[in-house]
Amino acid sequence: MEEAQRLLLQRSRLRLVRELQVAPLWDLLLHKGVFTQDMIEEIQRAGTRRDQARQLITDLQTRGRQAFPAFISSLRETNQNDLADLLSEGCKFPQLRPLDIKPIEIGLRGGKGETYGKIPEYLPTSVRAVTERRQESALPSAATQGSAPDRSQRNSDMVYVLKADPCGYCLIINNVNFTKECDLSSREGSNLDCEKLEKRFKSLHFEVLIQRDLKAQEIVRELQHLAKQDHSALDCCLVVILSHGCQTSHIQFPGSIYGTDGKSIPVEKIVNFFNGTHCPSLRGKPKLFFIQACGGEQKDRGFEVDSDSPVSQLHGSSVESDATPFQIHPCNLDEPDAVASLPTASDILVSYSTFPGFVSWRDKQSGSWYVETLDDVLEQYAHTEDLPTMLLKVAHAVSAKGKYKQMPGCFNFLRKQFFFMAK
């Protein structure tokens, strides 16, 4: 697309997103060769009408010279003349008939040929570098092919694009003090976890919201309030829960979180507040959950490993002596806390601090193993690695700690790679 056409689209973007009726356009844009059926279906999966309009405008800019006049023509054919006139300002295009447009030759997604790509406002350095290396190795030499087209965004349709700043809300619920009636101990060290994560996610361009010491019904209200917000201008949503937890009867996945009144909330219910039915403005956008709580009362003593294993080297070392709070002594014992669960839905990742049924350890002076390790990994790798890769690093590090063992994990239902906005 020519630069003047691109500028017109950008200048009119807000009005297009607000007013564009996308549904009547699909058949016309397909017939005129502006988009393929796969591309249209992906745009339709973007979520609300506004999300679809926003994605259509973004993708339109990659479709070549014929796309812009064909789009204006389609607007007129669907009686969206005001928008057509707005985009025609400063540029005169003839009203095109279907026969005037020839399909644009493109390769199939995931197949051979030139791959369709979006133009994201933000892609991590590692994604760009890997993409460029793959392209350079696949392209013919300039001597035989001539100058090659710019394909630096070739694989961006496999990465969630974060273009808003802030990129989304981050709600942290930090339960420390519980009522005497519920017989749950105070979670000393959790405030340090909360402070670390608040600072970390602010640095990753989230708008951080913090709620402390909430009863079960208050947790539900906060989650429902966040889910009902308009996330259309944002790119993702993140929820952190620091509390006691337990096993519970369930339909899909185990795990519940305690409010400060001792009443529990199933994690699958927490996640469902943000599904496509209850939170349409987050459809197609990543929804991330980090749970530090207890999954049960079992204590994992681990198992014997080969002598050259990094885990076995911890026994008897200074690292184990740092973990002496795990001796059976009430005043020194770390507090047990974590499990998470989620329904089988797309664009969701739930990271939980321990295997279902087992305790999760928290040091009163330094905070929980899981949050401390997660914060360290994010600090070192958020600018280069995707989230699942970083969570593997967290799991590896936490699993090597202490006399008693802990195994973090995650349920990953993301459709694309997720990189934090760590510029």
CSV table of C-alpha atoms in Angstrom, one decimal:
chain,number,residue,atom,x,y,z
A,1,MET,CA,0.0,0.0,0.0
A,2,GLU,CA,1.3,3.5,-0.9
A,3,GLU,CA,2.3,5.8,2.0
A,4,ALA,CA,-0.4,8.3,1.3
A,5,GLN,CA,-3.1,5.6,1.6
A,6,ARG,CA,-1.5,4.3,4.8
A,7,LEU,CA,-1.5,7.8,6.3
A,8,LEU,CA,-5.2,8.2,5.5
A,9,LEU,CA,-6.0,5.0,7.2
A,10,GLN,CA,-4.0,6.0,10.3
A,11,ARG,CA,-5.5,9.4,10.4
A,12,SER,CA,-9.0,8.0,10.2
A,13,ARG,CA,-8.4,4.9,12.4
A,14,LEU,CA,-10.4,6.0,15.5
A,15,ARG,CA,-13.5,6.8,13.5
A,16,LEU,CA,-13.1,3.6,11.4
A,17,VAL,CA,-12.9,1.5,14.6
A,18,ARG,CA,-15.9,3.3,16.1
A,19,GLU,CA,-18.2,3.3,13.0
A,20,LEU,CA,-17.1,0.6,10.6
A,21,GLN,CA,-19.6,-2.2,10.0
A,22,VAL,CA,-17.4,-5.1,9.2
A,23,ALA,CA,-19.9,-7.9,8.7
A,24,PRO,CA,-21.2,-6.8,5.3
A,25,LEU,CA,-17.7,-6.5,4.0
A,26,TRP,CA,-16.5,-10.1,4.2
A,27,ASP,CA,-17.9,-11.4,1.0
A,28,LEU,CA,-16.9,-8.4,-1.0
A,29,LEU,CA,-13.3,-8.3,0.3
A,30,LEU,CA,-13.0,-12.1,-0.3
A,31,HIS,CA,-14.4,-11.7,-3.9
A,32,LYS,CA,-12.1,-8.9,-4.7
A,33,GLY,CA,-9.0,-10.8,-3.5
A,34,VAL,CA,-8.2,-8.3,-0.7
A,35,PHE,CA,-8.2,-11.2,1.9
A,36,THR,CA,-8.3,-14.9,1.8
A,37,GLN,CA,-10.9,-16.9,3.7
A,38,ASP,CA,-8.3,-17.8,6.4
A,39,MET,CA,-7.5,-14.2,6.9
A,40,ILE,CA,-11.1,-13.2,7.3
A,41,GLU,CA,-11.7,-16.0,9.8
A,42,GLU,CA,-8.8,-14.8,11.8
A,43,ILE,CA,-10.1,-11.2,11.8
A,44,GLN,CA,-13.5,-12.5,12.9
A,45,ARG,CA,-11.9,-14.3,15.8
A,46,ALA,CA,-10.4,-11.0,17.0
A,47,GLY,CA,-13.5,-10.4,19.3
A,48,THR,CA,-15.9,-7.5,19.3
A,49,ARG,CA,-16.9,-5.5,16.2
A,50,ARG,CA,-14.4,-2.9,17.3
A,51,ASP,CA,-11.6,-5.4,17.7
A,52,GLN,CA,-12.4,-6.8,14.2
A,53,ALA,CA,-12.5,-3.3,12.7
A,54,ARG,CA,-9.1,-2.5,14.3
A,55,GLN,CA,-7.6,-5.8,13.1
A,56,LEU,CA,-9.0,-5.3,9.6
A,57,ILE,CA,-7.5,-1.8,9.3
A,58,THR,CA,-4.1,-3.1,10.5
A,59,ASP,CA,-4.1,-6.0,8.1
A,60,LEU,CA,-5.4,-3.9,5.2
A,61,GLN,CA,-2.1,-2.0,5.2
A,62,THR,CA,-0.2,-5.1,4.2
A,63,ARG,CA,-2.3,-6.1,1.2
A,64,GLY,CA,-0.7,-4.2,-1.6
A,65,ARG,CA,-1.7,-1.4,-3.9
A,66,GLN,CA,-5.1,-2.7,-5.0
A,67,ALA,CA,-6.4,-3.2,-1.4
A,68,PHE,CA,-7.1,0.4,-0.5
A,69,PRO,CA,-9.3,1.3,-3.5
A,70,ALA,CA,-11.0,-2.1,-3.3
A,71,PHE,CA,-11.8,-1.3,0.4
A,72,ILE,CA,-13.3,2.1,-0.5
A,73,SER,CA,-15.3,0.4,-3.2
A,74,SER,CA,-16.6,-2.2,-0.8
A,75,LEU,CA,-17.6,0.6,1.6
A,76,ARG,CA,-19.7,2.2,-1.0
A,77,GLU,CA,-21.3,-1.0,-2.0
A,78,THR,CA,-22.3,-1.6,1.6
A,79,ASN,CA,-23.7,2.0,1.9
A,80,GLN,CA,-21.0,3.2,4.2
A,81,ASN,CA,-20.5,6.2,2.1
A,82,ASP,CA,-19.4,8.6,4.9
A,83,LEU,CA,-16.4,6.4,5.7
A,84,ALA,CA,-15.7,6.0,2.0
A,85,ASP,CA,-15.7,9.8,1.5
A,86,LEU,CA,-13.5,10.2,4.6
A,87,LEU,CA,-10.9,7.9,3.2
A,88,SER,CA,-11.1,9.4,-0.3
A,89,GLU,CA,-10.2,12.8,1.0
A,90,GLY,CA,-7.1,14.0,-0.8
A,91,CYS,CA,-7.0,10.9,-3.1
A,92,LYS,CA,-9.3,10.4,-6.1
A,93,PHE,CA,-10.0,6.7,-6.9
A,94,PRO,CA,-12.4,5.5,-9.5
A,95,GLN,CA,-15.3,3.5,-8.3
A,96,LEU,CA,-14.3,0.0,-8.9
A,97,ARG,CA,-16.4,-2.9,-10.2
A,98,PRO,CA,-15.6,-6.5,-9.1
A,99,LEU,CA,-14.1,-7.2,-12.6
A,100,ASP,CA,-11.6,-4.3,-12.1
A,101,ILE,CA,-9.9,-6.2,-9.2
A,102,LYS,CA,-7.6,-9.2,-9.7
A,103,PRO,CA,-6.9,-11.5,-6.8
A,104,ILE,CA,-3.5,-10.9,-5.1
A,105,GLU,CA,-1.2,-13.8,-5.2
A,106,ILE,CA,-0.2,-15.0,-1.8
A,107,GLY,CA,1.2,-18.1,-0.2
A,108,LEU,CA,-0.9,-20.3,2.1
A,109,ARG,CA,-0.4,-19.8,5.9
A,110,GLY,CA,2.1,-22.3,7.2
A,111,GLY,CA,2.9,-23.5,3.6
A,112,LYS,CA,5.2,-22.5,0.9
A,113,GLY,CA,5.3,-19.1,-0.8
A,114,GLU,CA,5.2,-15.6,0.7
A,115,THR,CA,3.5,-15.6,4.1
A,116,TYR,CA,1.0,-13.0,5.1
A,117,GLY,CA,2.1,-10.9,8.0
A,118,LYS,CA,0.8,-8.1,10.2
A,119,ILE,CA,2.6,-4.9,11.1
A,120,PRO,CA,2.8,-4.9,14.9
A,121,GLU,CA,3.8,-1.8,16.8
A,122,TYR,CA,5.8,-4.1,19.2
A,123,LEU,CA,7.7,-7.3,18.6
A,124,PRO,CA,10.5,-8.4,20.9
A,125,THR,CA,14.0,-8.3,19.6
A,126,SER,CA,14.4,-12.1,19.7
A,127,VAL,CA,11.3,-12.6,17.5
A,128,ARG,CA,12.6,-10.1,14.9
A,129,ALA,CA,16.1,-11.6,15.0
A,130,VAL,CA,14.9,-15.2,14.5
A,131,THR,CA,12.4,-14.1,11.8
A,132,GLU,CA,15.1,-12.3,9.9
A,133,ARG,CA,17.5,-15.2,10.1
A,134,ARG,CA,14.9,-17.6,8.8
A,135,GLN,CA,14.0,-15.2,6.0
A,136,GLU,CA,17.6,-14.6,4.9
A,137,SER,CA,18.3,-18.4,4.7
A,138,ALA,CA,15.1,-18.9,2.7
A,139,LEU,CA,15.5,-16.0,0.2
A,140,PRO,CA,17.3,-16.4,-3.1
A,141,SER,CA,20.4,-14.3,-3.5
A,142,ALA,CA,20.0,-10.8,-4.8
A,143,ALA,CA,22.1,-11.6,-7.9
A,144,THR,CA,19.5,-14.1,-9.1
A,145,GLN,CA,16.3,-12.6,-7.6
A,146,GLY,CA,16.9,-8.9,-7.5
A,147,SER,CA,16.1,-6.8,-4.4
A,148,ALA,CA,13.9,-8.9,-2.0
A,149,PRO,CA,10.8,-7.4,-0.3
A,150,ASP,CA,10.9,-6.5,3.3
A,151,ARG,CA,9.6,-9.5,5.3
A,152,SER,CA,10.7,-8.6,8.8
A,153,GLN,CA,7.2,-9.1,10.2
A,154,ARG,CA,6.7,-12.4,8.4
A,155,ASN,CA,5.9,-14.6,11.5
A,156,SER,CA,4.1,-11.9,13.6
A,157,ASP,CA,0.8,-13.7,13.2
A,158,MET,CA,2.2,-16.3,15.6
A,159,VAL,CA,3.0,-13.7,18.3
A,160,TYR,CA,0.5,-11.7,20.4
A,161,VAL,CA,1.1,-8.1,19.5
A,162,LEU,CA,1.3,-5.6,22.4
A,163,LYS,CA,0.8,-2.1,21.0
A,164,ALA,CA,-1.1,-0.3,23.8
A,165,ASP,CA,0.8,1.4,26.7
A,166,PRO,CA,-0.2,0.3,29.3
A,167,CYS,CA,-0.7,-3.0,27.6
A,168,GLY,CA,-3.4,-4.1,30.1
A,169,TYR,CA,-4.6,-4.3,33.7
A,170,CYS,CA,-2.7,-6.3,36.3
A,171,LEU,CA,-4.8,-7.0,39.4
A,172,ILE,CA,-2.9,-8.3,42.5
A,173,ILE,CA,-5.0,-9.7,45.3
A,174,ASN,CA,-2.8,-10.1,48.4
A,175,ASN,CA,-4.5,-11.9,51.4
A,176,VAL,CA,-2.3,-11.7,54.5
A,177,ASN,CA,-4.5,-11.6,57.5
A,178,PHE,CA,-7.4,-14.0,58.0
A,179,THR,CA,-10.2,-14.0,60.6
A,180,LYS,CA,-9.7,-16.0,63.8
A,181,GLU,CA,-12.8,-18.0,63.1
A,182,CYS,CA,-11.4,-19.6,59.9
A,183,ASP,CA,-8.3,-20.9,61.6
A,184,LEU,CA,-5.9,-19.9,58.8
A,185,SER,CA,-2.6,-18.4,59.8
A,186,SER,CA,-1.3,-15.0,58.8
A,187,ARG,CA,0.7,-15.2,55.6
A,188,GLU,CA,3.9,-13.4,56.7
A,189,GLY,CA,6.2,-12.6,53.8
A,190,SER,CA,3.4,-12.1,51.3
A,191,ASN,CA,3.6,-8.3,51.4
A,192,LEU,CA,7.2,-8.7,50.0
A,193,ASP,CA,5.8,-10.9,47.2
A,194,CYS,CA,3.2,-8.2,46.4
A,195,GLU,CA,5.8,-5.4,46.4
A,196,LYS,CA,8.1,-7.3,44.0
A,197,LEU,CA,5.3,-8.2,41.6
A,198,GLU,CA,3.8,-4.6,41.6
A,199,LYS,CA,7.2,-3.2,40.7
A,200,ARG,CA,7.9,-5.9,38.1
A,201,PHE,CA,4.6,-5.7,36.2
A,202,LYS,CA,4.7,-1.9,36.2
A,203,SER,CA,8.1,-2.1,34.5
A,204,LEU,CA,6.5,-4.4,32.0
A,205,HIS,CA,3.9,-1.7,31.1
A,206,PHE,CA,0.9,-2.9,33.0
A,207,GLU,CA,-1.5,-0.7,35.0
A,208,VAL,CA,-1.2,-2.4,38.4
A,209,LEU,CA,-4.2,-2.5,40.7
A,210,ILE,CA,-3.7,-3.9,44.3
A,211,GLN,CA,-6.4,-5.2,46.7
A,212,ARG,CA,-5.5,-6.5,50.2
A,213,ASP,CA,-7.2,-8.8,52.6
A,214,LEU,CA,-10.4,-9.5,50.7
A,215,LYS,CA,-13.2,-11.9,51.8
A,216,ALA,CA,-14.3,-14.4,49.3
A,217,GLN,CA,-17.3,-12.4,48.1
A,218,GLU,CA,-15.1,-9.3,47.8
A,219,ILE,CA,-12.6,-11.2,45.6
A,220,VAL,CA,-15.5,-12.2,43.4
A,221,ARG,CA,-16.7,-8.6,43.1
A,222,GLU,CA,-13.2,-7.3,42.3
A,223,LEU,CA,-12.7,-10.0,39.6
A,224,GLN,CA,-16.2,-9.3,38.1
A,225,HIS,CA,-15.5,-5.6,38.1
A,226,LEU,CA,-12.2,-6.1,36.2
A,227,ALA,CA,-13.9,-8.4,33.7
A,228,LYS,CA,-16.6,-5.9,33.0
A,229,GLN,CA,-14.1,-3.1,32.1
A,230,ASP,CA,-13.7,-2.2,28.5
A,231,HIS,CA,-10.5,-3.8,27.4
A,232,SER,CA,-10.9,-2.9,23.7
A,233,ALA,CA,-8.0,-0.5,23.7
A,234,LEU,CA,-5.8,-2.9,25.7
A,235,ASP,CA,-4.0,-6.0,24.5
A,236,CYS,CA,-4.1,-8.4,27.5
A,237,CYS,CA,-5.1,-8.9,31.2
A,238,LEU,CA,-3.2,-10.3,34.1
A,239,VAL,CA,-4.4,-11.5,37.5
A,240,VAL,CA,-2.2,-12.4,40.5
A,241,ILE,CA,-3.6,-14.1,43.6
A,242,LEU,CA,-1.6,-14.5,46.8
A,243,SER,CA,-3.5,-16.4,49.4
A,244,HIS,CA,-4.2,-19.7,51.2
A,245,GLY,CA,-5.7,-22.4,49.0
A,246,CYS,CA,-7.0,-26.0,49.1
A,247,GLN,CA,-8.3,-28.9,47.1
A,248,THR,CA,-11.9,-28.8,46.1
A,249,SER,CA,-14.5,-30.8,44.2
A,250,HIS,CA,-14.4,-29.7,40.6
A,251,ILE,CA,-15.7,-30.2,37.1
A,252,GLN,CA,-12.6,-29.4,35.1
A,253,PHE,CA,-9.5,-28.7,37.3
A,254,PRO,CA,-8.9,-28.8,41.0
A,255,GLY,CA,-8.0,-25.9,43.3
A,256,SER,CA,-9.6,-23.2,45.3
A,257,ILE,CA,-8.5,-19.9,46.8
A,258,TYR,CA,-9.4,-18.7,50.3
A,259,GLY,CA,-10.8,-15.3,51.1
A,260,THR,CA,-9.9,-13.9,54.5
A,261,ASP,CA,-13.2,-15.1,55.9
A,262,GLY,CA,-12.1,-18.8,55.2
A,263,LYS,CA,-14.6,-19.2,52.3
A,264,SER,CA,-13.1,-20.7,49.1
A,265,ILE,CA,-13.5,-19.8,45.5
A,266,PRO,CA,-12.7,-22.4,42.8
A,267,VAL,CA,-9.9,-21.3,40.5
A,268,GLU,CA,-11.9,-22.5,37.5
A,269,LYS,CA,-14.6,-20.0,38.5
A,270,ILE,CA,-12.0,-17.2,38.7
A,271,VAL,CA,-10.7,-17.9,35.2
A,272,ASN,CA,-14.3,-18.2,33.8
A,273,PHE,CA,-15.0,-14.6,34.8
A,274,PHE,CA,-12.7,-13.6,31.9
A,275,ASN,CA,-13.9,-16.0,29.2
A,276,GLY,CA,-15.5,-14.9,25.9
A,277,THR,CA,-19.0,-14.9,27.3
A,278,HIS,CA,-18.4,-12.8,30.4
A,279,CYS,CA,-15.6,-10.6,29.0
A,280,PRO,CA,-16.1,-10.1,25.3
A,281,SER,CA,-13.6,-7.2,25.0
A,282,LEU,CA,-10.8,-9.7,25.9
A,283,ARG,CA,-11.7,-12.2,23.2
A,284,GLY,CA,-8.7,-13.3,21.3
A,285,LYS,CA,-6.4,-11.6,23.8
A,286,PRO,CA,-4.1,-13.3,26.3
A,287,LYS,CA,-5.4,-13.7,29.8
A,288,LEU,CA,-2.7,-14.6,32.3
A,289,PHE,CA,-3.2,-15.8,35.9
A,290,PHE,CA,-0.5,-16.3,38.5
A,291,ILE,CA,-1.5,-18.2,41.6
A,292,GLN,CA,0.5,-18.5,44.9
A,293,ALA,CA,-1.6,-20.5,47.3
A,294,CYS,CA,-1.9,-24.1,48.7
A,295,GLY,CA,-3.1,-27.0,46.6
A,296,GLY,CA,-3.4,-29.4,49.6
A,297,GLU,CA,-1.5,-30.6,52.7
A,298,GLN,CA,0.9,-33.1,51.2
A,299,LYS,CA,4.6,-32.4,51.6
A,300,ASP,CA,6.8,-33.6,48.8
A,301,ARG,CA,10.1,-35.1,50.1
A,302,GLY,CA,11.3,-35.7,46.5
A,303,PHE,CA,13.2,-38.8,45.3
A,304,GLU,CA,16.7,-39.9,44.9
A,305,VAL,CA,18.5,-38.8,41.7
A,306,ASP,CA,21.8,-39.6,40.1
A,307,SER,CA,24.9,-38.2,41.7
A,308,ASP,CA,25.7,-35.8,38.9
A,309,SER,CA,22.2,-34.2,39.0
A,310,PRO,CA,22.2,-30.5,40.0
A,311,VAL,CA,19.3,-31.2,42.4
A,312,SER,CA,21.2,-33.8,44.4
A,313,GLN,CA,24.1,-31.3,44.7
A,314,LEU,CA,21.9,-29.1,46.8
A,315,HIS,CA,21.7,-31.6,49.7
A,316,GLY,CA,24.3,-30.7,52.4
A,317,SER,CA,25.3,-27.6,50.5
A,318,SER,CA,25.0,-24.0,51.7
A,319,VAL,CA,21.8,-23.7,49.6
A,320,GLU,CA,20.2,-26.3,51.9
A,321,SER,CA,21.4,-24.6,55.0
A,322,ASP,CA,19.6,-21.5,53.7
A,323,ALA,CA,16.5,-23.6,53.6
A,324,THR,CA,16.7,-24.7,57.3
A,325,PRO,CA,13.2,-23.2,58.0
A,326,PHE,CA,12.0,-26.6,56.7
A,327,GLN,CA,13.1,-28.4,59.8
A,328,ILE,CA,10.0,-29.4,61.8
A,329,HIS,CA,9.9,-26.5,64.2
A,330,PRO,CA,6.8,-24.4,64.3
A,331,CYS,CA,8.4,-21.0,64.8
A,332,ASN,CA,10.8,-21.5,61.8
A,333,LEU,CA,8.8,-23.5,59.4
A,334,ASP,CA,7.9,-21.8,56.1
A,335,GLU,CA,4.2,-21.4,55.5
A,336,PRO,CA,2.5,-23.8,53.1
A,337,ASP,CA,0.6,-22.2,50.3
A,338,ALA,CA,-0.7,-23.1,45.6
A,339,VAL,CA,-2.6,-24.6,42.9
A,340,ALA,CA,-4.4,-23.2,39.9
A,341,SER,CA,-6.8,-24.5,37.4
A,342,LEU,CA,-8.7,-23.3,34.3
A,343,PRO,CA,-11.4,-24.3,31.9
A,344,THR,CA,-10.3,-25.4,28.4
A,345,ALA,CA,-10.5,-22.2,26.6
A,346,SER,CA,-8.1,-20.3,24.2
A,347,ASP,CA,-5.8,-17.4,25.0
A,348,ILE,CA,-5.5,-18.4,28.7
A,349,LEU,CA,-2.4,-19.3,30.7
A,350,VAL,CA,-2.5,-20.1,34.4
A,351,SER,CA,0.8,-20.5,36.2
A,352,TYR,CA,0.6,-22.0,39.7
A,353,SER,CA,3.2,-22.4,42.3
A,354,THR,CA,2.9,-26.1,43.1
A,355,PHE,CA,1.4,-29.4,41.9
A,356,PRO,CA,-2.2,-30.0,42.9
A,357,GLY,CA,-2.5,-31.6,46.3
A,358,PHE,CA,0.8,-30.3,47.6
A,359,VAL,CA,1.9,-27.4,49.7
A,360,SER,CA,3.7,-24.3,48.4
A,361,TRP,CA,6.5,-22.8,50.5
A,362,ARG,CA,6.8,-19.2,51.6
A,363,ASP,CA,9.7,-17.8,53.7
A,364,LYS,CA,8.7,-15.2,56.2
A,365,GLN,CA,11.7,-13.1,55.5
A,366,SER,CA,12.2,-13.4,51.7
A,367,GLY,CA,8.7,-14.3,50.5
A,368,SER,CA,7.5,-17.3,48.6
A,369,TRP,CA,9.9,-19.5,46.5
A,370,TYR,CA,7.6,-19.2,43.5
A,371,VAL,CA,7.2,-15.4,43.5
A,372,GLU,CA,10.9,-14.7,44.3
A,373,THR,CA,12.0,-17.0,41.5
A,374,LEU,CA,9.4,-15.6,39.0
A,375,ASP,CA,10.5,-12.1,39.7
A,376,ASP,CA,14.2,-13.0,39.2
A,377,VAL,CA,13.4,-14.8,35.9
A,378,LEU,CA,11.3,-11.9,34.6
A,379,GLU,CA,14.1,-9.5,35.4
A,380,GLN,CA,16.6,-11.5,33.5
A,381,TYR,CA,14.7,-12.8,30.5
A,382,ALA,CA,11.5,-10.8,29.9
A,383,HIS,CA,13.1,-8.8,27.1
A,384,THR,CA,14.2,-11.9,25.2
A,385,GLU,CA,12.1,-15.0,26.1
A,386,ASP,CA,8.4,-15.9,25.7
A,387,LEU,CA,6.4,-16.5,28.8
A,388,PRO,CA,6.2,-20.4,28.7
A,389,THR,CA,9.9,-20.6,28.3
A,390,MET,CA,10.4,-18.4,31.4
A,391,LEU,CA,8.0,-20.5,33.4
A,392,LEU,CA,10.1,-23.5,32.6
A,393,LYS,CA,13.0,-21.7,34.1
A,394,VAL,CA,10.9,-20.9,37.2
A,395,ALA,CA,9.9,-24.5,37.5
A,396,HIS,CA,13.4,-25.8,37.1
A,397,ALA,CA,14.8,-23.4,39.8
A,398,VAL,CA,12.1,-23.9,42.3
A,399,SER,CA,12.2,-27.7,42.0
A,400,ALA,CA,15.9,-27.7,43.1
A,401,LYS,CA,15.2,-25.9,46.4
A,402,GLY,CA,15.0,-27.2,49.9
A,403,LYS,CA,14.6,-30.3,51.9
A,404,TYR,CA,11.0,-30.5,51.0
A,405,LYS,CA,10.3,-30.1,47.3
A,406,GLN,CA,7.9,-28.0,45.2
A,407,MET,CA,7.0,-28.3,41.6
A,408,PRO,CA,5.4,-25.3,39.9
A,409,GLY,CA,3.6,-25.7,36.6
A,410,CYS,CA,1.1,-24.1,34.2
A,411,PHE,CA,-1.9,-24.8,32.1
A,412,ASN,CA,-1.1,-23.2,28.8
A,413,PHE,CA,-4.0,-22.6,26.3
A,414,LEU,CA,-2.4,-19.7,24.5
A,415,ARG,CA,-2.7,-19.8,20.7
A,416,LYS,CA,0.4,-17.7,20.0
A,417,GLN,CA,3.7,-16.8,21.7
A,418,PHE,CA,3.5,-14.2,24.4
A,419,PHE,CA,6.3,-11.8,25.0
A,420,PHE,CA,6.1,-9.0,27.6
A,421,MET,CA,6.6,-5.4,26.5
A,422,ALA,CA,10.0,-5.1,28.1
A,423,LYS,CA,11.5,-2.2,26.1
